[in-house]
Coordinates of C-alpha atoms in Angstrom, one line a residue:
M1 CA -8.2 -19.0 -18.5
T2 CA -11.3 -17.0 -18.3
H3 CA -13.3 -19.5 -20.7
G4 CA -12.1 -22.8 -19.4
L5 CA -9.3 -25.4 -19.1
N6 CA -9.4 -26.5 -22.6
T7 CA -10.2 -23.8 -25.0
G8 CA -6.7 -22.9 -25.5
V9 CA -6.5 -19.5 -23.4
K10 CA -3.0 -19.1 -22.1
A11 CA -1.9 -17.0 -19.1
Q12 CA 1.5 -15.2 -19.3
N13 CA 3.2 -14.0 -16.1
V14 CA 5.4 -11.5 -17.5
Y15 CA 8.6 -9.9 -15.3
V16 CA 11.0 -7.0 -16.0
T17 CA 14.5 -7.6 -15.2
A18 CA 16.1 -5.0 -12.8
L19 CA 13.6 -2.5 -13.6
Y20 CA 14.4 0.4 -11.2
S21 CA 18.4 0.1 -12.6
S22 CA 17.5 -0.5 -16.2
I23 CA 15.3 2.8 -17.0
P24 CA 17.4 5.7 -19.2
H25 CA 17.2 8.9 -17.9
E26 CA 16.0 10.6 -21.1
K27 CA 13.3 8.0 -21.7
G28 CA 12.4 8.3 -18.4
M29 CA 12.4 12.1 -18.7
E30 CA 10.1 11.7 -21.7
A31 CA 7.4 9.7 -19.8
L32 CA 7.0 12.1 -16.8
A33 CA 6.8 15.0 -19.5
F34 CA 4.2 13.0 -21.5
F35 CA 1.9 12.3 -18.2
F36 CA 2.4 15.8 -17.3
R37 CA 1.3 17.0 -21.0
E38 CA -1.5 14.8 -21.2
W39 CA -3.3 14.5 -17.8
S40 CA -1.6 17.0 -15.4
E41 CA -3.5 20.4 -14.6
F42 CA -0.2 22.0 -13.1
S43 CA 0.8 25.2 -14.8
A44 CA 3.9 25.0 -16.9
E45 CA 6.1 26.5 -14.7
F46 CA 5.2 24.2 -12.1
Q47 CA 5.6 21.2 -14.2
T48 CA 9.1 22.5 -15.3
F49 CA 10.0 22.7 -11.9
I50 CA 8.7 19.0 -11.3
L51 CA 10.9 17.9 -14.2
L52 CA 14.2 19.6 -13.1
V53 CA 14.0 18.3 -9.6
S54 CA 13.3 14.9 -10.8
L55 CA 16.4 15.1 -13.2
F56 CA 18.4 16.5 -10.6
L57 CA 17.1 13.1 -8.4
L58 CA 18.1 10.5 -11.0
T59 CA 21.7 12.3 -11.9
H60 CA 22.6 12.9 -8.4
N61 CA 22.6 9.5 -6.7
F62 CA 25.9 8.2 -5.2
F63 CA 27.1 5.9 -2.9
E64 CA 30.5 5.5 -1.0
F65 CA 32.4 2.4 -0.7
E66 CA 35.8 1.8 1.2
G67 CA 36.5 5.7 0.7
T68 CA 35.6 5.6 -3.2
F69 CA 32.3 7.5 -4.3
Y70 CA 30.5 6.3 -7.1
L71 CA 27.4 8.0 -9.3
Q72 CA 24.8 6.1 -10.6
R73 CA 24.8 7.3 -14.1
Y74 CA 21.5 4.7 -15.5
G75 CA 18.0 3.9 -14.2
T76 CA 17.2 5.2 -10.5
A77 CA 18.1 4.2 -6.8
M78 CA 16.5 1.4 -5.4
G79 CA 14.9 2.0 -1.9
A80 CA 14.4 5.6 -2.8
K81 CA 11.0 7.3 -2.3
F82 CA 11.1 8.5 -5.6
A83 CA 11.6 5.1 -7.2
P84 CA 8.2 3.3 -7.2
Y85 CA 6.4 6.1 -8.6
Y86 CA 9.0 7.2 -11.6
A87 CA 9.1 3.5 -12.3
N88 CA 5.0 3.1 -12.4
L89 CA 4.7 6.3 -15.0
F90 CA 7.6 4.8 -16.9
M91 CA 5.9 1.3 -17.2
G92 CA 2.6 3.3 -18.0
W93 CA 4.2 5.1 -20.9
W94 CA 5.8 2.1 -22.1
E95 CA 2.3 0.0 -21.9
L96 CA 0.6 2.7 -24.1
S97 CA 3.5 2.5 -26.5
L98 CA 4.1 -1.2 -27.0
I99 CA 1.2 -3.0 -25.5
F100 CA -2.2 -0.6 -26.4
G101 CA -0.6 1.0 -29.2
D102 CA -1.4 0.7 -32.4
S103 CA 2.2 -0.7 -33.2
N104 CA 1.0 -3.7 -31.4
P105 CA -0.2 -6.2 -34.0
H106 CA -1.5 -8.6 -31.5
K107 CA -3.5 -6.0 -29.6
K108 CA -6.5 -8.0 -30.3
D109 CA -5.5 -11.1 -28.7
I110 CA -4.8 -9.8 -25.3
S111 CA -8.1 -10.6 -23.6
F112 CA -6.8 -9.1 -19.9
Y113 CA -3.8 -7.1 -18.7
C114 CA -2.7 -6.6 -15.3
Q115 CA 0.4 -4.9 -14.1
F116 CA 2.2 -4.1 -10.5
I117 CA 5.3 -2.1 -10.8
D118 CA 7.7 -4.7 -12.7
D119 CA 5.3 -8.1 -12.6
L120 CA 2.7 -8.2 -15.3
I121 CA 0.3 -10.9 -16.3
L122 CA -2.1 -11.3 -19.6
I123 CA -4.2 -13.7 -20.9
W124 CA -3.7 -14.5 -24.2
D125 CA -6.5 -15.3 -26.6
G126 CA -4.8 -15.7 -29.7
S127 CA -2.7 -18.5 -31.6
E128 CA -0.2 -20.6 -29.7
A129 CA 2.6 -18.7 -32.5
D130 CA 1.6 -15.4 -32.0
L131 CA 2.1 -15.9 -28.2
E132 CA 5.7 -15.2 -29.3
F133 CA 5.2 -11.8 -29.1
V134 CA 6.6 -11.2 -25.3
E135 CA 9.9 -12.3 -27.2
G136 CA 9.7 -9.5 -29.3
I137 CA 9.0 -6.9 -26.7
N138 CA 12.5 -7.4 -25.6
Q139 CA 13.8 -5.6 -28.6
N140 CA 12.9 -2.4 -27.7
K141 CA 14.9 0.9 -27.0
M142 CA 13.7 1.7 -23.6
G143 CA 16.7 -0.7 -22.0
L144 CA 13.9 -3.0 -20.8
K145 CA 14.6 -7.0 -20.6
F146 CA 11.5 -9.4 -20.1
T147 CA 11.3 -12.7 -19.0
F148 CA 7.7 -14.7 -19.0
E149 CA 6.1 -17.9 -18.0
T150 CA 3.2 -19.9 -20.0
Q151 CA 0.5 -21.6 -18.6
L152 CA -2.9 -22.9 -20.2
N153 CA -4.6 -23.9 -16.7
E154 CA -3.0 -21.9 -13.9
I155 CA -0.5 -19.1 -13.2
N156 CA 1.2 -17.4 -10.2
F157 CA 1.3 -14.0 -10.0
L158 CA 2.5 -11.9 -7.1
D159 CA 1.3 -14.0 -3.9
V160 CA -1.9 -15.5 -5.7
T161 CA -2.1 -18.5 -8.0
L162 CA -4.8 -18.0 -10.3
S163 CA -6.7 -21.5 -12.0
G164 CA -9.2 -22.1 -14.1
T165 CA -12.4 -24.3 -13.3
L166 CA -14.9 -26.5 -15.2
E167 CA -17.4 -24.3 -14.9
G168 CA -15.3 -21.9 -16.4
K169 CA -14.5 -19.6 -13.2
V170 CA -10.8 -18.5 -12.0
K171 CA -10.4 -20.2 -8.5
T172 CA -7.6 -18.1 -6.5
N173 CA -5.1 -19.6 -3.8
L174 CA -2.3 -18.2 -1.7
Y175 CA 1.3 -18.5 -3.4
R176 CA 4.6 -18.9 -1.9
K177 CA 7.9 -19.3 -3.6
P178 CA 9.3 -22.7 -3.0
I179 CA 12.8 -21.0 -1.7
S180 CA 10.9 -18.6 0.5
G181 CA 12.1 -19.2 4.1
N182 CA 10.1 -18.5 7.5
S183 CA 11.2 -14.6 7.5
L184 CA 8.2 -13.7 9.8
L185 CA 9.1 -11.4 12.7
H186 CA 10.4 -13.4 15.6
A187 CA 8.3 -13.2 18.9
R188 CA 11.5 -12.4 20.8
S189 CA 12.5 -9.3 18.8
C190 CA 12.1 -6.1 20.4
H191 CA 8.6 -4.8 19.4
P192 CA 5.6 -3.8 21.2
K193 CA 3.4 -6.5 22.2
H194 CA 0.6 -5.4 20.1
V195 CA 2.8 -5.9 16.9
L196 CA 2.8 -9.6 17.7
Y197 CA -1.0 -9.9 17.6
A198 CA -1.2 -7.8 14.6
I199 CA 1.5 -9.9 12.4
A200 CA -0.4 -13.3 13.3
K201 CA -3.8 -11.4 12.6
G202 CA -2.4 -10.2 9.1
Q203 CA -1.0 -13.3 7.9
F204 CA -4.5 -15.0 8.7
I205 CA -6.2 -12.4 6.8
R206 CA -4.0 -12.5 4.0
A207 CA -4.6 -16.4 3.4
K208 CA -8.2 -15.9 4.1
R209 CA -8.7 -13.0 1.4
N210 CA -6.6 -15.1 -1.6
C211 CA -8.0 -18.3 -1.1
S212 CA -11.2 -18.6 -2.8
D213 CA -12.0 -22.0 -2.0
I214 CA -12.5 -22.9 1.6
K215 CA -10.5 -26.2 1.7
D216 CA -7.6 -24.4 0.6
C217 CA -8.0 -21.5 3.1
H218 CA -8.1 -24.2 5.9
I219 CA -4.9 -25.6 4.7
Q220 CA -3.0 -21.8 4.1
M221 CA -4.2 -21.0 7.7
G222 CA -2.9 -24.3 9.0
D223 CA 0.5 -23.4 7.3
V224 CA 0.5 -20.1 9.0
S225 CA -0.5 -21.3 12.2
R226 CA 2.7 -23.7 12.0
R227 CA 5.0 -20.8 10.9
L228 CA 4.1 -18.6 13.7
V229 CA 4.8 -21.2 16.4
Q230 CA 8.3 -21.5 14.8
R231 CA 8.9 -18.2 15.1
G232 CA 8.0 -18.4 18.9
Y233 CA 4.6 -16.8 19.0
P234 CA 2.6 -17.9 21.9
Q235 CA -0.1 -20.4 21.0
K236 CA -2.7 -17.8 23.0
I237 CA -2.0 -15.2 20.6
V238 CA -2.2 -17.6 17.3
K239 CA -5.3 -19.3 18.6
K240 CA -6.7 -15.5 19.3
A241 CA -5.9 -14.1 15.8
H242 CA -6.8 -17.8 13.9
R243 CA -10.3 -17.2 15.8
E244 CA -11.0 -13.8 14.7
V245 CA -10.4 -14.2 11.3
V246 CA -11.9 -17.4 10.8
G247 CA -15.4 -15.9 12.4
S248 CA -15.1 -13.0 10.0
H249 CA -16.6 -13.1 6.2
R250 CA -14.1 -12.9 3.2
S251 CA -16.1 -10.1 1.6
D252 CA -15.4 -8.1 4.4
L253 CA -11.8 -8.6 4.4
L254 CA -11.6 -8.0 0.5
R255 CA -13.5 -4.6 1.3
D256 CA -11.3 -1.7 1.0
K257 CA -11.7 -0.4 4.6
S258 CA -9.1 2.6 4.4
K259 CA -10.4 6.0 6.0
T260 CA -8.8 9.4 6.2
K261 CA -7.5 10.0 9.8
E262 CA -7.9 13.0 11.4
M263 CA -4.8 15.1 12.0
H264 CA -3.4 15.1 15.4
K265 CA -3.3 19.3 16.6
G266 CA -1.3 18.6 19.6
V267 CA 2.3 17.6 20.0
T268 CA 3.7 14.3 19.4
F269 CA 6.5 12.9 21.2
V270 CA 8.7 10.7 18.8
T271 CA 11.7 8.6 20.1
D272 CA 13.3 5.2 19.2
Y273 CA 11.5 2.1 20.5
S274 CA 12.9 0.3 23.4
S275 CA 11.8 -1.9 26.1
Q276 CA 11.3 1.2 28.2
Y277 CA 9.3 3.0 25.6
E278 CA 6.1 2.3 27.7
E279 CA 7.5 3.8 31.0
V280 CA 8.8 6.7 29.1
C281 CA 5.8 7.6 27.6
K282 CA 4.1 7.4 31.2
I283 CA 6.5 9.7 32.4
V284 CA 6.4 12.5 29.5
K285 CA 2.7 12.6 29.8
H286 CA 2.4 12.9 33.4
H287 CA 4.6 15.8 33.5
F288 CA 3.1 17.3 30.3
S289 CA 1.0 19.4 31.9
M290 CA 3.3 21.4 33.8
L291 CA 3.8 22.9 30.0
I292 CA 0.6 24.6 30.2
A293 CA 1.6 27.3 32.7
D294 CA 4.0 28.8 30.4
D295 CA 1.8 31.1 28.6
R296 CA 4.2 30.8 25.6
L297 CA 3.3 27.3 25.0
I298 CA 0.1 27.0 25.9
D299 CA -1.3 27.5 22.2
C300 CA 0.8 24.2 21.5
V301 CA 0.2 22.2 24.2
Q302 CA -3.4 22.6 25.1
E303 CA -4.6 19.9 22.5
G304 CA -2.4 17.3 24.4
I305 CA 0.2 15.0 23.6
R306 CA 0.5 11.5 21.9
C307 CA 3.6 9.3 21.7
S308 CA 4.7 7.4 18.9
Y309 CA 7.9 5.9 17.9
W310 CA 10.5 4.7 15.0
R311 CA 12.6 1.6 14.8
N312 CA 15.5 1.5 16.5
R313 CA 18.9 0.0 15.3
T314 CA 18.8 -3.6 14.2
L315 CA 21.7 -6.1 14.4
G316 CA 21.1 -5.5 10.5
N317 CA 22.0 -1.6 10.7
L318 CA 25.1 -2.3 12.9
L319 CA 26.5 -5.4 11.0
S320 CA 25.7 -4.4 7.4
P321 CA 25.5 -0.7 7.5
T322 CA 24.4 1.2 4.1
V323 CA 27.4 3.9 4.6
L324 CA 30.5 2.9 6.3
K325 CA 30.9 5.7 9.2
K326 CA 34.3 6.5 10.2
P327 CA 34.9 8.3 13.6
T328 CA 34.5 11.7 14.1
S329 CA 35.6 14.0 17.0
Q330 CA 32.7 15.4 18.5
A331 CA 32.2 18.1 21.6
S332 CA 31.9 16.1 24.8
D333 CA 28.7 16.9 26.9
W334 CA 27.1 14.6 29.5
L335 CA 25.7 12.4 26.7
T336 CA 28.9 11.3 25.0
S337 CA 31.2 11.7 28.0
K338 CA 33.1 8.3 28.7
G339 CA 34.8 7.3 31.9
S340 CA 34.1 7.2 35.6
F341 CA 32.3 9.7 37.3
K342 CA 31.1 10.5 41.2
C343 CA 27.3 10.4 41.2
G344 CA 27.5 13.2 44.0
S345 CA 25.1 11.7 46.6
S346 CA 25.5 13.0 50.1
R347 CA 24.8 9.5 50.9
C348 CA 27.4 7.6 49.0
G349 CA 30.3 6.1 50.6
A350 CA 32.0 5.6 47.6
C351 CA 32.5 9.0 46.0
D352 CA 35.4 9.5 48.5
Y353 CA 37.2 6.6 47.1
L354 CA 36.4 6.6 43.3
I355 CA 38.8 8.1 40.6
V356 CA 37.2 10.6 38.2
S357 CA 39.3 9.7 34.9
D358 CA 38.6 8.3 31.2
H359 CA 41.4 5.8 31.7
F360 CA 42.9 3.5 34.2
N361 CA 46.2 1.9 34.6
S362 CA 47.2 -1.7 35.5
T363 CA 50.2 -1.9 38.0
V364 CA 51.2 -5.1 36.6
T365 CA 51.4 -4.9 33.2
G366 CA 52.1 -0.7 33.1
K367 CA 49.6 -0.2 30.5
T368 CA 46.6 2.1 30.0
Y369 CA 43.0 1.1 29.3
E370 CA 40.5 3.2 28.4
V371 CA 37.0 3.2 29.8
N372 CA 34.5 2.7 27.2
F373 CA 31.4 3.9 29.1
C374 CA 29.7 6.5 31.0
L375 CA 29.7 5.0 34.8
N376 CA 29.1 6.4 38.1
C377 CA 28.8 5.0 41.7
T378 CA 24.9 4.2 40.7
S379 CA 26.0 2.2 37.7
V380 CA 25.2 -1.6 37.7
Y381 CA 26.7 -4.5 35.9
V382 CA 30.3 -3.0 36.4
I383 CA 33.8 -4.6 36.2
Y384 CA 35.9 -2.4 38.9
C385 CA 39.4 -1.7 40.0
I386 CA 40.6 -1.3 43.5
T387 CA 44.0 0.0 43.9
C388 CA 45.6 -0.1 47.4
T389 CA 47.7 3.3 47.1
K390 CA 50.3 2.0 49.4
C391 CA 51.6 -1.2 48.0
G392 CA 50.0 -0.5 44.3
K393 CA 48.5 -4.3 44.6
Q394 CA 45.0 -4.1 42.4
Y395 CA 41.7 -6.1 42.9
V396 CA 39.6 -6.8 39.8
G397 CA 35.9 -7.8 40.4
L398 CA 32.9 -7.8 39.2
T399 CA 28.9 -6.9 40.5
R400 CA 25.6 -7.0 39.2
R401 CA 24.5 -4.4 42.0
D402 CA 25.4 -0.9 42.0
I403 CA 29.0 -0.2 42.6
R404 CA 28.5 1.9 45.7
T405 CA 26.8 -0.9 47.7
R406 CA 29.7 -3.5 46.5
V407 CA 32.3 -0.5 47.8
R408 CA 30.7 -0.6 51.2
E409 CA 31.2 -3.7 51.3
H410 CA 34.7 -3.8 51.0
L411 CA 35.2 -0.9 53.4
S412 CA 33.1 -3.2 55.9
T413 CA 35.5 -5.9 55.4
I414 CA 39.0 -3.8 55.7
R415 CA 37.4 -2.4 58.9
V416 CA 36.6 -5.2 60.9
G417 CA 39.9 -6.7 59.8
K418 CA 41.4 -3.4 61.3
A419 CA 43.5 -2.5 58.1
T420 CA 44.3 1.1 57.6
T421 CA 45.0 0.9 54.1
P422 CA 43.7 3.3 51.9
L423 CA 42.5 2.4 48.7
C424 CA 40.7 3.9 45.5
V425 CA 38.2 2.5 42.9
S426 CA 38.3 2.7 38.8
F427 CA 35.6 1.4 36.4
C428 CA 36.8 -0.9 34.0
T429 CA 33.8 -1.6 31.5
N430 CA 30.3 -1.9 31.8
T431 CA 29.1 -5.8 31.1
Q432 CA 25.4 -5.3 30.5

């Protein structure tokens, strides 16, 4: 590829099958010990400590499924923070041994080699018969299995397509797998507004970075616009992000702009993100100055406060949890209590008729039903039950307004009709 289209140079994309779960513990530990021994400046005691901790992580990964615990006896856990570093070090050790080591008779034929975790690419400058050495590396004692693809003029690596030109150069283009769906974050998802613009801009930047040809760039950016619109992104956001990226130079987008951010010395308020996040932050910041009056806290709070959030639970977490949790008995407090309660306001006309209870009874069926939410007179979107204390007849209603307003209307109707029948109110559930 680097020598033109017709020189016989071949490119190979090699993929490690199930890398994380295929690394034997003893070989992985041997790789870690090798890098500590050759390149580390840590003390022998600290090296021993890290190796022991690593071995503990590898041999104590377990999960539960339907009441049975399983221990992973081979490889490392996918998704663990430890796993990518461990896999990279293991692959580096493997490369030094079988790719760049003296045991590889075809080392001279590899003009270029690059690896990203379990994806490898190499440019082969030898004969086509010797190219079968990749099949030979499958015969190893490290538990690794490889699949590979060989092309003469074009090869896909990660999200880039590399192809040769008649001028002997390499052209790049954005690559998406044919089976890839449109999995961009939907615009109606519960995320901050700036996230939508950041995603749109990031997709356009990715297209411009990966495309070395201007025509390919226009085609790919048009495809990005189409996929963003399919996911509900407003045209205003899409056009703004497109305009900003088109007006920038590709060389600037390829430059590493990472900077070390200065650590915040004040207090950080962290909470789950929700649609009320901005309002919650305003309230916290507005009243934060009250803490400065406390001599015991002034050293902590005088640097100010910043607000941050982490992702809230999603439908994926609820429908497909990693751990099936069993209900546990917890101490009841005002955060976990369920049932109907009085609001306690002196101006509330419903408190006198409200039954404080975590259940209600049906006078028709005789069954008892639990109240699964914590509700009071100020709750909205409520299904409620009114019971006559004389005849036992019940009325079930639903209101979008707060319950005390609806109860006052019922009381007004009774008084206008000159009825003197006493009543009591129970909450059934919250419909919001």
